[in-house]
C-alpha atoms as a printed R data frame, in Angstrom:
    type eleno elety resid chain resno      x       y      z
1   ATOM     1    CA   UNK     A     1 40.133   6.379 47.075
2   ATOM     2    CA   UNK     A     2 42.978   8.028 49.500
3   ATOM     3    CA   UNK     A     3 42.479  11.211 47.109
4   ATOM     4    CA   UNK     A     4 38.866  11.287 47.230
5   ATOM     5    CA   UNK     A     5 39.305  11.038 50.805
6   ATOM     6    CA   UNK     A     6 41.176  13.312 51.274
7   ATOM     7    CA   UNK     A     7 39.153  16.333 49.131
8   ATOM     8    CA   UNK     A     8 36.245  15.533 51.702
9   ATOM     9    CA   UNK     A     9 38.736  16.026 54.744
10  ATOM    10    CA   UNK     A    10 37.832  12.464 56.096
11  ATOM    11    CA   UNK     A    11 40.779  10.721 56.179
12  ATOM    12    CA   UNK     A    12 41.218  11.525 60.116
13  ATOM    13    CA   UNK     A    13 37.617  10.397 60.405
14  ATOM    14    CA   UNK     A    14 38.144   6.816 59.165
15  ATOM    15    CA   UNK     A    15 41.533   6.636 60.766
16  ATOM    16    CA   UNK     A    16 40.109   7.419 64.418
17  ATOM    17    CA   UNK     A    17 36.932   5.599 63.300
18  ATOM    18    CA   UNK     A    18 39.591   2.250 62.915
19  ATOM    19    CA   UNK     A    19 40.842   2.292 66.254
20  ATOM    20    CA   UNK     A    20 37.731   3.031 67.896
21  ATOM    21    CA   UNK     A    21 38.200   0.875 71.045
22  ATOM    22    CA   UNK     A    22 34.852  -1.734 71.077
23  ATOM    23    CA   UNK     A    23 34.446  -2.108 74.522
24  ATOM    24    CA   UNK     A    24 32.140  -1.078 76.727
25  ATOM    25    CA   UNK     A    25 29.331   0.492 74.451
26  ATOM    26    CA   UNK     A    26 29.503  -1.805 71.236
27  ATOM    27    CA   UNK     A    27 29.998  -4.404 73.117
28  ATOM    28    CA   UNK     A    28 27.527  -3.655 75.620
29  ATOM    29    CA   UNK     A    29 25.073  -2.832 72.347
30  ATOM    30    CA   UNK     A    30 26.173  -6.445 70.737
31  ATOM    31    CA   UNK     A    31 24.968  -8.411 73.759
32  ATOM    32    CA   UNK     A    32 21.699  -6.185 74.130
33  ATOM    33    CA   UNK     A    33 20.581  -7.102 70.282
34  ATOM    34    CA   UNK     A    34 22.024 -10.652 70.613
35  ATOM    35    CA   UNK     A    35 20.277 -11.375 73.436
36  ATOM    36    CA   UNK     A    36 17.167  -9.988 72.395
37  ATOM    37    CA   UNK     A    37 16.735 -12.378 69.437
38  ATOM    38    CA   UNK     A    38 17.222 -15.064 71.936
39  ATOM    39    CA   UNK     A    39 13.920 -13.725 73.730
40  ATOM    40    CA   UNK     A    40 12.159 -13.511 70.907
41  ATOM    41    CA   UNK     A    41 12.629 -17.256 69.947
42  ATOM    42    CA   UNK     A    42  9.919 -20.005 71.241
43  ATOM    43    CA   UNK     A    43 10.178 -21.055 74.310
44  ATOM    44    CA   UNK     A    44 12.859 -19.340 75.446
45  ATOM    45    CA   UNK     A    45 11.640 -17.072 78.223
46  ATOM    46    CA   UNK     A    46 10.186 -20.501 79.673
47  ATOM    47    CA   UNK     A    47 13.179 -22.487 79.291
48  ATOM    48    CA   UNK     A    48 14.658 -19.495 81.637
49  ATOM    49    CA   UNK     A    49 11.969 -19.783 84.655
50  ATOM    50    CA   UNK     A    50 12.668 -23.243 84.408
51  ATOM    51    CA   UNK     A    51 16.029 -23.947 83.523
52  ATOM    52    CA   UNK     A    52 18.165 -20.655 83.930
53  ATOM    53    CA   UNK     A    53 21.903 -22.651 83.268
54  ATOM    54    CA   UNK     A    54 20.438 -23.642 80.006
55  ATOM    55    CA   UNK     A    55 19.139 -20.305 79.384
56  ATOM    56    CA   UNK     A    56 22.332 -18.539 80.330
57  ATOM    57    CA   UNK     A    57 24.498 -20.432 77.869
58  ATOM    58    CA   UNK     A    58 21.834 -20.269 75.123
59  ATOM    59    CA   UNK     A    59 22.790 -15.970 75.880
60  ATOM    60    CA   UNK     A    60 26.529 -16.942 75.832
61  ATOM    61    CA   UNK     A    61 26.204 -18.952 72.665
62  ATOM    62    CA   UNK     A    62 24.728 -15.772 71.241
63  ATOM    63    CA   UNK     A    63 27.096 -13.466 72.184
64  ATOM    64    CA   UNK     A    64 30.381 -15.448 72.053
65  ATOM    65    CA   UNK     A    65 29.728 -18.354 69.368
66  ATOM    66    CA   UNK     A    66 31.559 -16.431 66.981
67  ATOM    67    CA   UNK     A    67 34.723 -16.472 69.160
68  ATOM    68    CA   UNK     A    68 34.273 -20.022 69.677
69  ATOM    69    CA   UNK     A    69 33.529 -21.348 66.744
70  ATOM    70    CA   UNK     A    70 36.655 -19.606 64.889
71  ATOM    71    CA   UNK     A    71 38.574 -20.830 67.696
72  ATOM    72    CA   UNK     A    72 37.741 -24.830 67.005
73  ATOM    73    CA   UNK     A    73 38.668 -23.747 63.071
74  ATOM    74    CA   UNK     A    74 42.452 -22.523 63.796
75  ATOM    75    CA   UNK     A    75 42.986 -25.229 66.271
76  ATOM    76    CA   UNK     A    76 42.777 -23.114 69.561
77  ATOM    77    CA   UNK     A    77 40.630 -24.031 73.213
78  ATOM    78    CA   UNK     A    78 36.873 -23.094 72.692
79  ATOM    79    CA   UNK     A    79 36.801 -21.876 75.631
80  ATOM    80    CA   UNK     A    80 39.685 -19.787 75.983
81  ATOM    81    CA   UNK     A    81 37.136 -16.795 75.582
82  ATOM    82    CA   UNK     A    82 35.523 -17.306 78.870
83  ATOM    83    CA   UNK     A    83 38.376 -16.160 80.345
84  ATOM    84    CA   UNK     A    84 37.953 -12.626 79.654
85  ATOM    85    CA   UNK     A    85 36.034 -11.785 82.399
86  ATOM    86    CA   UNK     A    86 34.611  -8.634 81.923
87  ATOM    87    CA   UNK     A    87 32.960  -9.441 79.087
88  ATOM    88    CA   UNK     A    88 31.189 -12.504 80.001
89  ATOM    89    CA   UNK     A    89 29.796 -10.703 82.877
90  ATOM    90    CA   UNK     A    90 28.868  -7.773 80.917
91  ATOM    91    CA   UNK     A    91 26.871 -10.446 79.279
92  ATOM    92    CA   UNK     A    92 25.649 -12.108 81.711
93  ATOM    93    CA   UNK     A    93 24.348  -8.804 83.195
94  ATOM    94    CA   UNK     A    94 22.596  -8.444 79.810
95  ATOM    95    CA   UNK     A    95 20.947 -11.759 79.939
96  ATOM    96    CA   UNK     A    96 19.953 -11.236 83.515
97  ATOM    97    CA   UNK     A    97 17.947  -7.929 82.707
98  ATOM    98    CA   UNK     A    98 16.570  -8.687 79.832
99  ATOM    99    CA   UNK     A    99 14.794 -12.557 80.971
100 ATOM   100    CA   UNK     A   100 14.384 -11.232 84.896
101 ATOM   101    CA   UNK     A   101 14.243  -7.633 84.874
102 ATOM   102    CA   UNK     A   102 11.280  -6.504 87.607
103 ATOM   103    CA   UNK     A   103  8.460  -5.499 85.176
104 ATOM   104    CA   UNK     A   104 10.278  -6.569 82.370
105 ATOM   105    CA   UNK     A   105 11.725  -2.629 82.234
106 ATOM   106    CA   UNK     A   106 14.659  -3.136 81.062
107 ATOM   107    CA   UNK     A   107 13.591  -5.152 77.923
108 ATOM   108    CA   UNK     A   108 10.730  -2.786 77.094
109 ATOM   109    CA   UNK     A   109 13.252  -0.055 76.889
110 ATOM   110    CA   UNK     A   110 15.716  -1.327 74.692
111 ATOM   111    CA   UNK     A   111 13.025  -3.117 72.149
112 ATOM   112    CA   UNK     A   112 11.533   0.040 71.694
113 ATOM   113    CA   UNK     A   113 12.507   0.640 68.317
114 ATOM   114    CA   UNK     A   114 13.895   3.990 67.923
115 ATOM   115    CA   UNK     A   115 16.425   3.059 70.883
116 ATOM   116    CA   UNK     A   116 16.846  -0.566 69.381
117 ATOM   117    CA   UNK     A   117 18.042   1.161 65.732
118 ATOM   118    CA   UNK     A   118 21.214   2.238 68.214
119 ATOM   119    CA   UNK     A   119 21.520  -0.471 69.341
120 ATOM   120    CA   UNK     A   120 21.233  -2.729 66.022
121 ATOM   121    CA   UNK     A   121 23.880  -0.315 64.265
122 ATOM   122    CA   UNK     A   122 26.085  -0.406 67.101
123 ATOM   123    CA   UNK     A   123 26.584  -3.715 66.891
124 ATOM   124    CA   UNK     A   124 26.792  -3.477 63.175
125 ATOM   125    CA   UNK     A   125 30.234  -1.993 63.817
126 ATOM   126    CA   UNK     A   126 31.723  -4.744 66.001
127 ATOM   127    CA   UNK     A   127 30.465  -7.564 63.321
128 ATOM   128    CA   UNK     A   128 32.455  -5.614 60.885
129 ATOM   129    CA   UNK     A   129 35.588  -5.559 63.207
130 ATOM   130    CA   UNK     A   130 35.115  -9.118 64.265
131 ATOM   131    CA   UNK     A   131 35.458  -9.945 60.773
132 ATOM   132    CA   UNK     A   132 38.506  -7.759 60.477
133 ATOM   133    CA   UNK     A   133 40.309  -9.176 63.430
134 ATOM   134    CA   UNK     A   134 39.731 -12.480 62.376
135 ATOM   135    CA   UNK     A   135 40.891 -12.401 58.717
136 ATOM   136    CA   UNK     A   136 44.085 -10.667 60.764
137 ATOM   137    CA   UNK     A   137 44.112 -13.442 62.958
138 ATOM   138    CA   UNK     A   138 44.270 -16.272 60.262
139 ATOM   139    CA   UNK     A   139 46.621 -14.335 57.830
140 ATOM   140    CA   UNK     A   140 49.176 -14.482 61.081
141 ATOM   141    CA   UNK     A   141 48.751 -18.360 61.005
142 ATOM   142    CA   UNK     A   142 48.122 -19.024 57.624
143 ATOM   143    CA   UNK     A   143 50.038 -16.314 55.185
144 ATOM   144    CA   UNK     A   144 48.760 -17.604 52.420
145 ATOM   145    CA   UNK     A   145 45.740 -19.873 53.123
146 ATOM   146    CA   UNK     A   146 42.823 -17.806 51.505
147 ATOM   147    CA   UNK     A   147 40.441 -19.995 52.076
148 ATOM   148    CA   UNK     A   148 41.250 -20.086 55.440
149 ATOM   149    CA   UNK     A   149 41.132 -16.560 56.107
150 ATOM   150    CA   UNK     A   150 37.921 -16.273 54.256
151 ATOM   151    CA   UNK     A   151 35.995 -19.011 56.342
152 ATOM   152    CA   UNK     A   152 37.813 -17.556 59.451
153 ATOM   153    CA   UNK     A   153 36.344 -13.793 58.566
154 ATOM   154    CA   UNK     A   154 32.799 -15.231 57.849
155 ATOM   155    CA   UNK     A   155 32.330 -17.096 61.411
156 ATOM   156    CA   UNK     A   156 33.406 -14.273 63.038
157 ATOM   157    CA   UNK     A   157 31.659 -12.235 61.180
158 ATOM   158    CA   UNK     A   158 28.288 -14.721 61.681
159 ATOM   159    CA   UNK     A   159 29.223 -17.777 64.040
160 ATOM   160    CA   UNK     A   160 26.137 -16.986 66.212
161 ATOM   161    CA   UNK     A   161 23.963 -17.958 62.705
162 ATOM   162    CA   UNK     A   162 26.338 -20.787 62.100
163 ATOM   163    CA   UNK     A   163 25.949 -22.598 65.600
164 ATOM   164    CA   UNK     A   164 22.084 -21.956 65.590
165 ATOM   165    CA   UNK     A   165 21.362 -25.718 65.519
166 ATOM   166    CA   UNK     A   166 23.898 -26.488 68.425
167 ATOM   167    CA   UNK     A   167 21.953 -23.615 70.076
168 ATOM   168    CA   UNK     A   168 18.750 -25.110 69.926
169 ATOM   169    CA   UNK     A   169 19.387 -28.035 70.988
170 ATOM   170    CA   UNK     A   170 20.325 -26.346 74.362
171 ATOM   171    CA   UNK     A   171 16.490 -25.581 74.580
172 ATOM   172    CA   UNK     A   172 15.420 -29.150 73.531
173 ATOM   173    CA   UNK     A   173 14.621 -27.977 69.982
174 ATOM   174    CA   UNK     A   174 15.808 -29.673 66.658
175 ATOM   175    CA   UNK     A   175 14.890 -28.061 63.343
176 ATOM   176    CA   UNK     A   176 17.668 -29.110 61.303
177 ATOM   177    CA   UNK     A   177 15.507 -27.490 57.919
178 ATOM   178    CA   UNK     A   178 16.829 -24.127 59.650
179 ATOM   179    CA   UNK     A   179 20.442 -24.871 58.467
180 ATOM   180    CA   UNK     A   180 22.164 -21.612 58.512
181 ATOM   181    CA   UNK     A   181 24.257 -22.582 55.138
182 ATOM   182    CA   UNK     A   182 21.347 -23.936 53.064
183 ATOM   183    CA   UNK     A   183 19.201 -20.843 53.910
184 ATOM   184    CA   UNK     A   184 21.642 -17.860 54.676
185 ATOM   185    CA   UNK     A   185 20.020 -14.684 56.325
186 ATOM   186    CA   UNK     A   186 21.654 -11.069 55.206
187 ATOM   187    CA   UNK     A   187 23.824 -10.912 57.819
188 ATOM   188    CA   UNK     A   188 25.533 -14.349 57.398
189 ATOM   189    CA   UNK     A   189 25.345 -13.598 53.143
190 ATOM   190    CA   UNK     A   190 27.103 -10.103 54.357
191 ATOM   191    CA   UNK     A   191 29.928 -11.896 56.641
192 ATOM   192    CA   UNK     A   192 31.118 -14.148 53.721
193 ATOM   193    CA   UNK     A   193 31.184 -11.490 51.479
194 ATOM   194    CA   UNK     A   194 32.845  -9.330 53.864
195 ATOM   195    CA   UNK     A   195 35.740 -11.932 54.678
196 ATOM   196    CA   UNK     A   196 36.538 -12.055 50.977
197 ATOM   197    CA   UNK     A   197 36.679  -8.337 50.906
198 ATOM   198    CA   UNK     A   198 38.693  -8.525 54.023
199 ATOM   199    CA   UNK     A   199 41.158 -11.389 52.285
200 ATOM   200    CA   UNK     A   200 41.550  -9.376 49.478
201 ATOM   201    CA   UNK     A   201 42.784  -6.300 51.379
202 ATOM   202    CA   UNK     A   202 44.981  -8.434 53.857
203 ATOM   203    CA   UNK     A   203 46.672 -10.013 50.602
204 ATOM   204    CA   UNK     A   204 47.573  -6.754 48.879
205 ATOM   205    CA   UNK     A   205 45.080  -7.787 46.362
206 ATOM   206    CA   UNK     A   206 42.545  -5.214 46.737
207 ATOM   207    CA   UNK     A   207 43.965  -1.453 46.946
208 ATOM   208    CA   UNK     A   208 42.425  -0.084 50.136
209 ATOM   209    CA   UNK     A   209 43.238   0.634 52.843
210 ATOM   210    CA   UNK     A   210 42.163  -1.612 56.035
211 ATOM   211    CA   UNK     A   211 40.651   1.685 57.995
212 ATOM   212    CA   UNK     A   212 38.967   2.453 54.692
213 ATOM   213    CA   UNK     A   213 37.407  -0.669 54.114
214 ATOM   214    CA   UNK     A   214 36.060  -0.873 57.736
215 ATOM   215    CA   UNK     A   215 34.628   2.179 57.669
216 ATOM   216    CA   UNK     A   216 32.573   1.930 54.189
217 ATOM   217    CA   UNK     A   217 31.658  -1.374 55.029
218 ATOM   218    CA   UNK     A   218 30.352  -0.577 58.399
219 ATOM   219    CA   UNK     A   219 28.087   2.222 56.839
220 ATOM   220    CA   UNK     A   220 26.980  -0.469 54.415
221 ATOM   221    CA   UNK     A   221 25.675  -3.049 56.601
222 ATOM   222    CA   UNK     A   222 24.719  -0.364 59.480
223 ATOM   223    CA   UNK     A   223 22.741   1.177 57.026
224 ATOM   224    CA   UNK     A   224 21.049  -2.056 55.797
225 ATOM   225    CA   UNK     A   225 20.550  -3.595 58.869
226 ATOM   226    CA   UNK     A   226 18.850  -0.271 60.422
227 ATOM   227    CA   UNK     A   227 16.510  -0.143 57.173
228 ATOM   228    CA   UNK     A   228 15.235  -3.852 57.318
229 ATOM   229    CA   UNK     A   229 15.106  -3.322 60.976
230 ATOM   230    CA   UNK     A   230 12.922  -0.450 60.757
231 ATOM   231    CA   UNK     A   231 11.051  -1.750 57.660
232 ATOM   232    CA   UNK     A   232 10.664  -5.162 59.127
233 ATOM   233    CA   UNK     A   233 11.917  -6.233 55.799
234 ATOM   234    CA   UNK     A   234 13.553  -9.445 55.141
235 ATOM   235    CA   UNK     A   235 14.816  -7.542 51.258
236 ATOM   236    CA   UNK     A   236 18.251  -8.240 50.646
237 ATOM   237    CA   UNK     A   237 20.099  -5.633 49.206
238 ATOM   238    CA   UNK     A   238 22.435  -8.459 47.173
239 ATOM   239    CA   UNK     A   239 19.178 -10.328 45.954
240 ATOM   240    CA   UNK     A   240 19.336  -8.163 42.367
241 ATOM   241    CA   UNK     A   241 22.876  -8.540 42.257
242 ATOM   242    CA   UNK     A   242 21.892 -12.210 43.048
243 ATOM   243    CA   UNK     A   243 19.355 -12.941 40.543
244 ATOM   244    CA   UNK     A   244 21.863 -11.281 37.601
245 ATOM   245    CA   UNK     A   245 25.039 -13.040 38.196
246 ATOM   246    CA   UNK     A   246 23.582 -16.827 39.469
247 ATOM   247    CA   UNK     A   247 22.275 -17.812 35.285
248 ATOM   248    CA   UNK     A   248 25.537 -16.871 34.436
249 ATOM   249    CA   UNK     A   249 27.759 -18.357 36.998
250 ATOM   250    CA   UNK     A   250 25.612 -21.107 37.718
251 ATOM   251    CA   UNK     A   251 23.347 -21.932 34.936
252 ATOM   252    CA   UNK     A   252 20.333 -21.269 37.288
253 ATOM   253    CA   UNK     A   253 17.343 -18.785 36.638
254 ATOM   254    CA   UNK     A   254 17.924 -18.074 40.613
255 ATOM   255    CA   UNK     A   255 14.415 -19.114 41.929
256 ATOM   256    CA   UNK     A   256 14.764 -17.958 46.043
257 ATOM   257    CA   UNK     A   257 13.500 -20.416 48.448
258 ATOM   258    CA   UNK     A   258 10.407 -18.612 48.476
259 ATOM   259    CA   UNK     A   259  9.307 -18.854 44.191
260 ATOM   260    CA   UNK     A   260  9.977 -22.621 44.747
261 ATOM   261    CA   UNK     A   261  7.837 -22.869 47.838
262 ATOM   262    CA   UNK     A   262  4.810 -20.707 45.737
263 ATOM   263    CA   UNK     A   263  4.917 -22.647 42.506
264 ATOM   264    CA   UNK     A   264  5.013 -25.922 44.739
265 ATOM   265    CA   UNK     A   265  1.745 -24.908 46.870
266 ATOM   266    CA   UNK     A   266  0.287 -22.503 44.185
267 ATOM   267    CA   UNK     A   267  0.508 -19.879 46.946
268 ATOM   268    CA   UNK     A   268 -0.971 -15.943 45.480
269 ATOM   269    CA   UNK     A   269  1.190 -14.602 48.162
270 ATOM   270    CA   UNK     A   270  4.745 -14.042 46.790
271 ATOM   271    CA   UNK     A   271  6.466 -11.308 49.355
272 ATOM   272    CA   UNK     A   272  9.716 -11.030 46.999
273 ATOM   273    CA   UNK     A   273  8.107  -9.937 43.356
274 ATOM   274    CA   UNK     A   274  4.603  -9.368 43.643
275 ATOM   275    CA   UNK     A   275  2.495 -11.638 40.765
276 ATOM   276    CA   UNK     A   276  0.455  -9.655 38.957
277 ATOM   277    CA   UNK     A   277 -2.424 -11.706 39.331
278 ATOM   278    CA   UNK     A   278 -1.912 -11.909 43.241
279 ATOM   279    CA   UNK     A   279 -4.252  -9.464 45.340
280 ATOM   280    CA   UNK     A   280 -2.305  -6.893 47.164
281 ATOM   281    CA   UNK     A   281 -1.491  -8.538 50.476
282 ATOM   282    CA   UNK     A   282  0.005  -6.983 54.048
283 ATOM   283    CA   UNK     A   283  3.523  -6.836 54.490
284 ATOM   284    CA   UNK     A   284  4.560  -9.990 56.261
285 ATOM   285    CA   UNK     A   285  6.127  -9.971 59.891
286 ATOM   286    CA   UNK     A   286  9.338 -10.436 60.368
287 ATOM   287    CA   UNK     A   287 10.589 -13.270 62.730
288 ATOM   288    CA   UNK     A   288 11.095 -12.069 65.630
289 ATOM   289    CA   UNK     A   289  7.869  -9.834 66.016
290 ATOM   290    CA   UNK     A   290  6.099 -13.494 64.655
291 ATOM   291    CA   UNK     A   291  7.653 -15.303 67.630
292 ATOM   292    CA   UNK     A   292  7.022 -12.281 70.268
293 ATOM   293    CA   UNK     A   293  3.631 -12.241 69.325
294 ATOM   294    CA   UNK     A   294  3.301 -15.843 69.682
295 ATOM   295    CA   UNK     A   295  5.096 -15.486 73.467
296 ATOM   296    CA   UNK     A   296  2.578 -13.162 74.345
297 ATOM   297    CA   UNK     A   297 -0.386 -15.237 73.592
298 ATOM   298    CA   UNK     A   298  1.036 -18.080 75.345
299 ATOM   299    CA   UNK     A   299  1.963 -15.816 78.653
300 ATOM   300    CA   UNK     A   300 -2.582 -14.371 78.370
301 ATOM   301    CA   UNK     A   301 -3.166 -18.118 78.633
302 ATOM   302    CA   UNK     A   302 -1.299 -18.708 80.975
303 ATOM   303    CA   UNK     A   303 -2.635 -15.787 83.085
């Protein structure tokens, strides 16, 4: 790897690329997406004319559950976060101009979607160095607790995902069916695999380098996340890799969520294969443009 590396002259790249310092602009970018997918859920833009505490901590939850939720696992204060100032009002900032922005400027600019692909890769990069510093982090208190450094990596990597159900019930909603580990989403599938990449590396186990690793694995999952982004796909790119190794490991034919749910209902709509027999259907919205659209319709009626 070093040698290949070094034949395409970007060995400096990666190595600056490492120590790229995260804060402002990823971090700024991280809270802008974050927050974002907090808009787009249900009821949240009401729960912030009417309850704007709630609404702020749903935003802080999204931006810092990570922190907190590794924190509770090695036996720190939850809450020892909050004291970096400058970040949590950077976020708050964020949260204020997206939910009460004059005209709702600022939140039309950055969901427009070539300037949201920045953003969305930009934050890309600090997921991948969240899970980094936090397989770091648990290697200095456990030297030679895998586990531990794997499940530290992962809710770094995806806490936000992890604590969704703690989230909602900030804005008085309980869907407990939406469990994060019974139905994992690419970028919480990504973090776990990601931490044991990360575990490997930290342990001498896996021969590359730390920059190296960061810097291929942020092009993977910038790349990825940019294409289903764009795409308004919901396609994982581990689902073949998925669906070949689960009869082996597992003695499963790895049926997804979604073949049970069509040979349950006897739906002619499967969005992950395609049935033969089933007539050629529209690509199906993604989540957040389902609950936007949903927002909107409630705000007409309400006009």
């Amino acid at each position: 790897m070093e040698d290949v590396l070094s034949a395409l002259n970007l060995g400096d790249l990666v190595a600056s690329f490492a120590k790229l310092p995260m804060f402002p602009v990823f971090d700024v970018a991280y809270y802008i997406v974050s927050i974002l997918y907090l808009k787009y859920e249900p009821g949240a833009v009401e729960l912030s004319r009417r309850s704007p505490v709630a609404s702020w901590l749903c935003a802080m939850l999204y931006c810092f559950g990570s922190y907190i939720l590794a924190d509770v696992l090695l036996g720190e204060s939850p809450i020892d976060y909050f004291s970096n100032n400058p970040h949590v009002l950077l976020a708050s900032a964020v949260w204020y101009l997206i939910f009460f922005c004059p005209m709702n400027l600022f939140y039309k600019c950055v969901s427009f979607l070539p300037v949201k692909l920045v953003f969305v890769a930009l934050k890309e990069v600090v997921r991948v160095r969240k899970i980094a510093v936090g397989i770091h982090h648990a290697h200095h208190h456990y030297h030679h607790g895998w586990f531990i450094m794997v499940l530290t990596g992962w809710v770094k990597g995806s806490g936000v995902a992890l604590m969704s159900n703690f989230e909602q019930l900030l804005r008085g909603v309980w869907k407990p069916e939406t469990n994060e580990v019974m139905h994992m989403t690419f970028p919480t599938k990504a973090s776990l695999y990601g931490a044991i990449l990360f575990t490997l590396q930290q342990s001498h186990w896996l021969p590359v380098s730390k920059a190296n690793l960061i810097f291929f694995f942020t092009l993977f999952m910038a790349a990825s996340k940019v294409f289903m982004t764009a795409t308004h796909s919901h396609a994982s790119p581990f689902t073949p890799i998925e669906a070949f190794l689960s009869p082996i490991i597992f003695g499963s034919i790895g049926w997804s969520h979604d073949d049970l749910h069509h040979d349950d209902h006897g739906s002619s709509h499967d969005s992950s294969h395609g049935s033969v027999h089933a007539p050629a259907q529209p690509a199906a919205k993604s989540k957040e443009e389902l609950n936007e659209s949903t927002r909107k319709r409630k705000a007409k009626k309400a006009e």
